[in-house]
Amino acid sequence: MIRVQARIEQSTLMKIASPLLAIFLTLIFGSVLFSAIGKDPLQAMQVLLIAPLSDMYNIGEMFVKMGPLLLCAVGLSLCYRANLWNIGAEGQLLMGALGGSTAALAFIDSSSVLALPITLICGVVSGMLWAAIPTYLKLKFNSNLILTTIMFNYIALYLLLWAVHGPLRDPEGYGFPESALFSDITTLPILFDEGRIHLGVIFAIFAAIGAWVLLNKSHIGFQIRVFGEDEPAARYAGFNGKKISWIVMLFAGALAGLAGVAEVTGPIGQLIPSVSPGYGYSAIIVAYLGRLHPLGALLSATFMAVLYMGGDLAQIEIGVPTAVVGMFQGVLLFFLLACDFFIRYRVSFITNNNPIQE
Amino acid sequence: MTISSDHTDYRIELRNITKQYPGCLANDAINLSLQPGEIHALLGENGAGKSTLVKTIYGVVSPDKGELLWDGDIVQIKSPSDARDLGIGMVFQHFSLFETLTVTENIELCLSKKQLSSIDNLADKITELSKIYGLDVDPSRYIHSLSIGERQRVEILRCLVQSVKLLILDEPTSVLTPQEVSSLFVVLKKLSNEGCSILFISHKLHEVTEICQKATILRGGKVISTCSPQDESPSSIAKMMVGDLADQDAGYSKKEGQQIILEAKDFTLPTKQPFGTSLKQVNFSLKAGEILGIAGVAGNGQDELMAAISGEDGRSVDNMLFLNQQDIGAFDAGERRKLGMANVPEERLGRGAVPEMTLSENTLLTQSKDFVSNGMVNWKKVQTYAQSLIKDYKVKCHGEFSEAKSLSGGNLQKFIMGREIGQNPIVLICAHPTWGVDVGAALSIHQSLLELRDKGAAILLVSEDIDELFLLADRIGSICDGYLSPIVKTDETDIEQIGLWMAGSFISDSQETVL
């Protein structure tokens, strides 16, 4: 007989093992799938997970993808720790890209050293603004944050498309929906000669460390955790729930906005319609895979970036569509949530045990 | 499956009932037997295994070992409906009634088809039964319009409709006024005379000596002793339960308060919840160096009053609440805490402490001023302080890294009490401080409160336990339906008077004076 029992205390081992187990199960699922469509599963896994780390250029590209994922995931981790279901990192990222691009295009003939900082600040502020509206609606009218943030993702996307087809389009671009290339003064410096690793990656790593310090060492971080885990206790202790909501939402918006502006001023170098391949959504999975822990997000963002890279390589080398990445992400989240069950419950197998002897 | 046995004169007999929970042996080879018509008390501290045992009888919990005999036959009770079929009825501590349904509908819900077909008209049957037993329940009324005492009578009726042979009552008197308790006892005695056995769980020992013929005392999952309460006194039973502590917790001296610290003037606040209680023109003044006790049956506005005073309610009020003559009506809970108010809430886990945080973290929950500089927490200092709290208040736990939810109710309460007292508050508001807490922990909580009072703090004590209020409070009043009675010196009143106030006898008077 199989018996499921609630654990007395949450299992720390399972908290760490659960994401690893989920990754393992996802790989098994992927192997079966690749076999089914007639590809060699070992080769597929090699392309998906090993090849992205095989040379300096690929590693560099991996970091380029890790940056925005990590920035968004760190912000989301804080929101989720505070029990605020912000799904709007994608929109905040796009608005950051749009706000930053507007500034960068205004500085296109400038040579001021302040041009880049101002561009970055514009991106950050745009992201914050995009997070602020749903936050205000929630606090004022008790609207559902999940729904409003998702809707704002679409509004942001269409604003960006409108801008890139209209006011921000390069007048000398033969009608293509792209802005002019930004000048060097508003482009993020590249850190190494090889590859495209830019300053934004460093920002992301600092953001993760900073968020960890905030959450674990500061009083406001403690308040965020209490607020998320046990709202009546936060009210009892006299913590200001509105203030906490504003802080985490604006923080998440700022980081997502920074991710967006760092994309357009970094690897892309101009505003294009497809700034993000869904970084803001993938960051939700990254945040969970990292156990809503900023430093955990560092590892999970790396893993997710490898998967993004692997998807690109798989398309080229073994001819499977990049949609495989989205599918892997979905399956991974599915297994993760299933494995998390074992943090709170234990399953034991018991042999015949008649409770009442006669 | 039934096998005959020789003890035919017992209604129910438990033999060697054992139940192991993860990390805790709840019942260890328990033997217990009841004759028809016997009123039997089941006594013990919290966590002694009483609830597990009665849940075993009622089929909610299945034992790991042991057997259960009903009228001399071995039976297996696999579910509450098996138990009901045998004639076992149970009234839980927390009632299981649907507030939006009528009495008849609620009773109908737990009857099987067979039982329903044997009753012509359920409403008539309810009226008839409530006449016979003097229960006075109108079958067509909605549950939410009934008082707690009336709801309990509905629960009892629900058992009576099924012609019950064994009635289990889990702390039935903890929610009743003294007058309601006596009328409950009349019903129980009548049932017992008719041959119905009654298993009665209580913390109140004088009740046990009053109506029970036998008592079984549990400690740590084992039967410690069996006695006949009529031959014992409450204190001798208490000694069997916990040792010598009970004697110490008595005869505290009363004090006179000094200047007024906290004042409510015609405090009126509509309820937020559909079945909540609005506060109506509440007036009191709490003085430094006194304990002001507020009695009342649960759900008469105590929670609302506490939330309004602590600021957790969140709504701002004008000119109604004053701390040292300052209007604090617009301040939130955090600001009120900064002014020196501390608060021991009714729910310990989930409000007074975050279940999945450690005791250190829970220390920081309400006590931040010494541990936070420039917004950063000095965790070393918090841990040292948490250790000293654990030591000073004798909190049984593994240490400052234990999660709050791993502590027993009494130990967590001692911790919360220590944390709040440690802030040297000028006002402490405290709800049901010893509810569900064992005698030993209650004693130390009482002494901490008195110590704080003697240091000059003003303490507002809300409790359903009227004995506790008479023990601790210097002045006392009662809350009913959101109205607060006049406040009188505890020495100059008696349980009878407060009991009448708990039932609301003062309300018409006070309204007249207002008009």
JSON list of C-alpha atoms in Angstrom, two decimals, chain A residues 3 5-10 15 213-227 229-240 344 346 353-358, chain B residues 1 3 22-23 62-67 76 312 332-334 337 343-345 350-357 361 364-366 368 372 375-377 379 403 405-406 416 419-420:
[
{"chain": "A", "resi": 3, "resn": "ARG", "atom": "CA", "xyz": [0.66, 6.07, 1.87]},
{"chain": "A", "resi": 5, "resn": "GLN", "atom": "CA", "xyz": [1.82, 11.67, 4.68]},
{"chain": "A", "resi": 6, "resn": "ALA", "atom": "CA", "xyz": [2.32, 15.34, 5.40]},
{"chain": "A", "resi": 7, "resn": "ARG", "atom": "CA", "xyz": [5.80, 16.03, 6.70]},
{"chain": "A", "resi": 8, "resn": "ILE", "atom": "CA", "xyz": [6.17, 17.68, 10.09]},
{"chain": "A", "resi": 9, "resn": "GLU", "atom": "CA", "xyz": [8.74, 20.07, 8.71]},
{"chain": "A", "resi": 10, "resn": "GLN", "atom": "CA", "xyz": [9.47, 20.97, 5.12]},
{"chain": "A", "resi": 15, "resn": "LYS", "atom": "CA", "xyz": [13.92, 21.87, -1.59]},
{"chain": "A", "resi": 213, "resn": "VAL", "atom": "CA", "xyz": [21.54, 40.98, 0.78]},
{"chain": "A", "resi": 214, "resn": "LEU", "atom": "CA", "xyz": [18.26, 42.88, 0.75]},
{"chain": "A", "resi": 215, "resn": "LEU", "atom": "CA", "xyz": [16.20, 39.79, 1.45]},
{"chain": "A", "resi": 216, "resn": "ASN", "atom": "CA", "xyz": [18.38, 38.23, 4.11]},
{"chain": "A", "resi": 217, "resn": "LYS", "atom": "CA", "xyz": [20.20, 41.04, 5.81]},
{"chain": "A", "resi": 218, "resn": "SER", "atom": "CA", "xyz": [17.92, 44.05, 5.71]},
{"chain": "A", "resi": 219, "resn": "HIS", "atom": "CA", "xyz": [14.85, 44.78, 7.75]},
{"chain": "A", "resi": 220, "resn": "ILE", "atom": "CA", "xyz": [12.75, 45.60, 4.72]},
{"chain": "A", "resi": 221, "resn": "GLY", "atom": "CA", "xyz": [13.75, 42.22, 3.24]},
{"chain": "A", "resi": 222, "resn": "PHE", "atom": "CA", "xyz": [12.57, 40.53, 6.40]},
{"chain": "A", "resi": 223, "resn": "GLN", "atom": "CA", "xyz": [9.29, 42.42, 6.13]},
{"chain": "A", "resi": 224, "resn": "ILE", "atom": "CA", "xyz": [8.93, 41.26, 2.53]},
{"chain": "A", "resi": 225, "resn": "ARG", "atom": "CA", "xyz": [9.34, 37.65, 3.60]},
{"chain": "A", "resi": 226, "resn": "VAL", "atom": "CA", "xyz": [6.87, 37.94, 6.48]},
{"chain": "A", "resi": 227, "resn": "PHE", "atom": "CA", "xyz": [4.37, 39.72, 4.26]},
{"chain": "A", "resi": 229, "resn": "GLU", "atom": "CA", "xyz": [4.50, 34.02, 4.09]},
{"chain": "A", "resi": 230, "resn": "ASP", "atom": "CA", "xyz": [1.93, 35.20, 6.57]},
{"chain": "A", "resi": 231, "resn": "GLU", "atom": "CA", "xyz": [0.03, 38.40, 5.88]},
{"chain": "A", "resi": 232, "resn": "PRO", "atom": "CA", "xyz": [-1.92, 38.42, 9.17]},
{"chain": "A", "resi": 233, "resn": "ALA", "atom": "CA", "xyz": [1.40, 38.27, 11.03]},
{"chain": "A", "resi": 234, "resn": "ALA", "atom": "CA", "xyz": [2.72, 41.18, 8.97]},
{"chain": "A", "resi": 235, "resn": "ARG", "atom": "CA", "xyz": [-0.39, 43.19, 9.82]},
{"chain": "A", "resi": 236, "resn": "TYR", "atom": "CA", "xyz": [-0.07, 42.18, 13.46]},
{"chain": "A", "resi": 237, "resn": "ALA", "atom": "CA", "xyz": [3.55, 43.32, 13.52]},
{"chain": "A", "resi": 238, "resn": "GLY", "atom": "CA", "xyz": [2.51, 46.61, 11.98]},
{"chain": "A", "resi": 239, "resn": "PHE", "atom": "CA", "xyz": [4.38, 46.27, 8.69]},
{"chain": "A", "resi": 240, "resn": "ASN", "atom": "CA", "xyz": [3.13, 48.59, 5.99]},
{"chain": "A", "resi": 344, "resn": "ARG", "atom": "CA", "xyz": [5.70, 18.97, 2.04]},
{"chain": "A", "resi": 346, "resn": "ARG", "atom": "CA", "xyz": [6.42, 12.04, 2.06]},
{"chain": "A", "resi": 353, "resn": "ASN", "atom": "CA", "xyz": [-0.65, -3.65, 8.27]},
{"chain": "A", "resi": 354, "resn": "ASN", "atom": "CA", "xyz": [-4.00, -4.30, 9.82]},
{"chain": "A", "resi": 355, "resn": "PRO", "atom": "CA", "xyz": [-4.63, -1.57, 12.35]},
{"chain": "A", "resi": 356, "resn": "ILE", "atom": "CA", "xyz": [-6.94, -3.57, 14.59]},
{"chain": "A", "resi": 357, "resn": "GLN", "atom": "CA", "xyz": [-5.85, -7.04, 15.55]},
{"chain": "A", "resi": 358, "resn": "GLU", "atom": "CA", "xyz": [-8.39, -9.62, 16.44]},
{"chain": "B", "resi": 1, "resn": "MET", "atom": "CA", "xyz": [-17.39, -8.80, 12.41]},
{"chain": "B", "resi": 3, "resn": "ILE", "atom": "CA", "xyz": [-17.02, -11.77, 18.62]},
{"chain": "B", "resi": 22, "resn": "PRO", "atom": "CA", "xyz": [5.04, 10.92, 13.24]},
{"chain": "B", "resi": 23, "resn": "GLY", "atom": "CA", "xyz": [7.21, 12.05, 16.13]},
{"chain": "B", "resi": 62, "resn": "SER", "atom": "CA", "xyz": [-7.95, 4.64, 13.11]},
{"chain": "B", "resi": 63, "resn": "PRO", "atom": "CA", "xyz": [-5.78, 3.23, 15.90]},
{"chain": "B", "resi": 64, "resn": "ASP", "atom": "CA", "xyz": [-2.56, 1.33, 15.20]},
{"chain": "B", "resi": 65, "resn": "LYS", "atom": "CA", "xyz": [-3.30, -1.24, 17.88]},
{"chain": "B", "resi": 66, "resn": "GLY", "atom": "CA", "xyz": [-6.00, -2.16, 20.35]},
{"chain": "B", "resi": 67, "resn": "GLU", "atom": "CA", "xyz": [-9.64, -3.04, 20.25]},
{"chain": "B", "resi": 76, "resn": "GLN", "atom": "CA", "xyz": [-14.41, -1.66, 13.94]},
{"chain": "B", "resi": 312, "resn": "GLU", "atom": "CA", "xyz": [-4.71, 45.90, 12.64]},
{"chain": "B", "resi": 332, "resn": "ASP", "atom": "CA", "xyz": [-1.54, 52.20, 11.79]},
{"chain": "B", "resi": 333, "resn": "ALA", "atom": "CA", "xyz": [-0.49, 49.18, 13.81]},
{"chain": "B", "resi": 334, "resn": "GLY", "atom": "CA", "xyz": [3.21, 49.88, 13.33]},
{"chain": "B", "resi": 337, "resn": "ARG", "atom": "CA", "xyz": [3.61, 49.83, 18.42]},
{"chain": "B", "resi": 343, "resn": "ASN", "atom": "CA", "xyz": [-0.15, 42.86, 21.59]},
{"chain": "B", "resi": 344, "resn": "VAL", "atom": "CA", "xyz": [-0.58, 39.16, 22.32]},
{"chain": "B", "resi": 345, "resn": "PRO", "atom": "CA", "xyz": [-3.11, 37.91, 19.78]},
{"chain": "B", "resi": 350, "resn": "GLY", "atom": "CA", "xyz": [-0.17, 32.48, 11.68]},
{"chain": "B", "resi": 351, "resn": "ARG", "atom": "CA", "xyz": [-0.53, 35.83, 13.38]},
{"chain": "B", "resi": 352, "resn": "GLY", "atom": "CA", "xyz": [1.48, 36.06, 16.57]},
{"chain": "B", "resi": 353, "resn": "ALA", "atom": "CA", "xyz": [4.24, 34.07, 14.90]},
{"chain": "B", "resi": 354, "resn": "VAL", "atom": "CA", "xyz": [5.06, 33.09, 11.33]},
{"chain": "B", "resi": 355, "resn": "PRO", "atom": "CA", "xyz": [4.82, 29.26, 11.30]},
{"chain": "B", "resi": 356, "resn": "GLU", "atom": "CA", "xyz": [7.73, 28.57, 8.98]},
{"chain": "B", "resi": 357, "resn": "MET", "atom": "CA", "xyz": [10.15, 31.09, 10.39]},
{"chain": "B", "resi": 361, "resn": "GLU", "atom": "CA", "xyz": [13.07, 35.59, 12.97]},
{"chain": "B", "resi": 364, "resn": "LEU", "atom": "CA", "xyz": [12.42, 40.31, 14.99]},
{"chain": "B", "resi": 365, "resn": "LEU", "atom": "CA", "xyz": [8.77, 40.28, 13.91]},
{"chain": "B", "resi": 366, "resn": "THR", "atom": "CA", "xyz": [7.68, 42.80, 16.52]},
{"chain": "B", "resi": 368, "resn": "SER", "atom": "CA", "xyz": [13.13, 45.57, 15.71]},
{"chain": "B", "resi": 372, "resn": "VAL", "atom": "CA", "xyz": [18.13, 47.23, 13.11]},
{"chain": "B", "resi": 375, "resn": "GLY", "atom": "CA", "xyz": [17.93, 49.32, 7.71]},
{"chain": "B", "resi": 376, "resn": "MET", "atom": "CA", "xyz": [20.19, 46.29, 8.20]},
{"chain": "B", "resi": 377, "resn": "VAL", "atom": "CA", "xyz": [19.46, 43.54, 10.70]},
{"chain": "B", "resi": 379, "resn": "TRP", "atom": "CA", "xyz": [21.14, 38.75, 13.22]},
{"chain": "B", "resi": 403, "resn": "GLU", "atom": "CA", "xyz": [10.50, 26.87, 13.46]},
{"chain": "B", "resi": 405, "resn": "LYS", "atom": "CA", "xyz": [5.24, 25.69, 14.13]},
{"chain": "B", "resi": 406, "resn": "SER", "atom": "CA", "xyz": [7.33, 22.99, 15.76]},
{"chain": "B", "resi": 416, "resn": "ILE", "atom": "CA", "xyz": [5.15, 35.41, 22.26]},
{"chain": "B", "resi": 419, "resn": "ARG", "atom": "CA", "xyz": [8.67, 38.84, 23.23]},
{"chain": "B", "resi": 420, "resn": "GLU", "atom": "CA", "xyz": [5.87, 41.33, 23.80]}
]
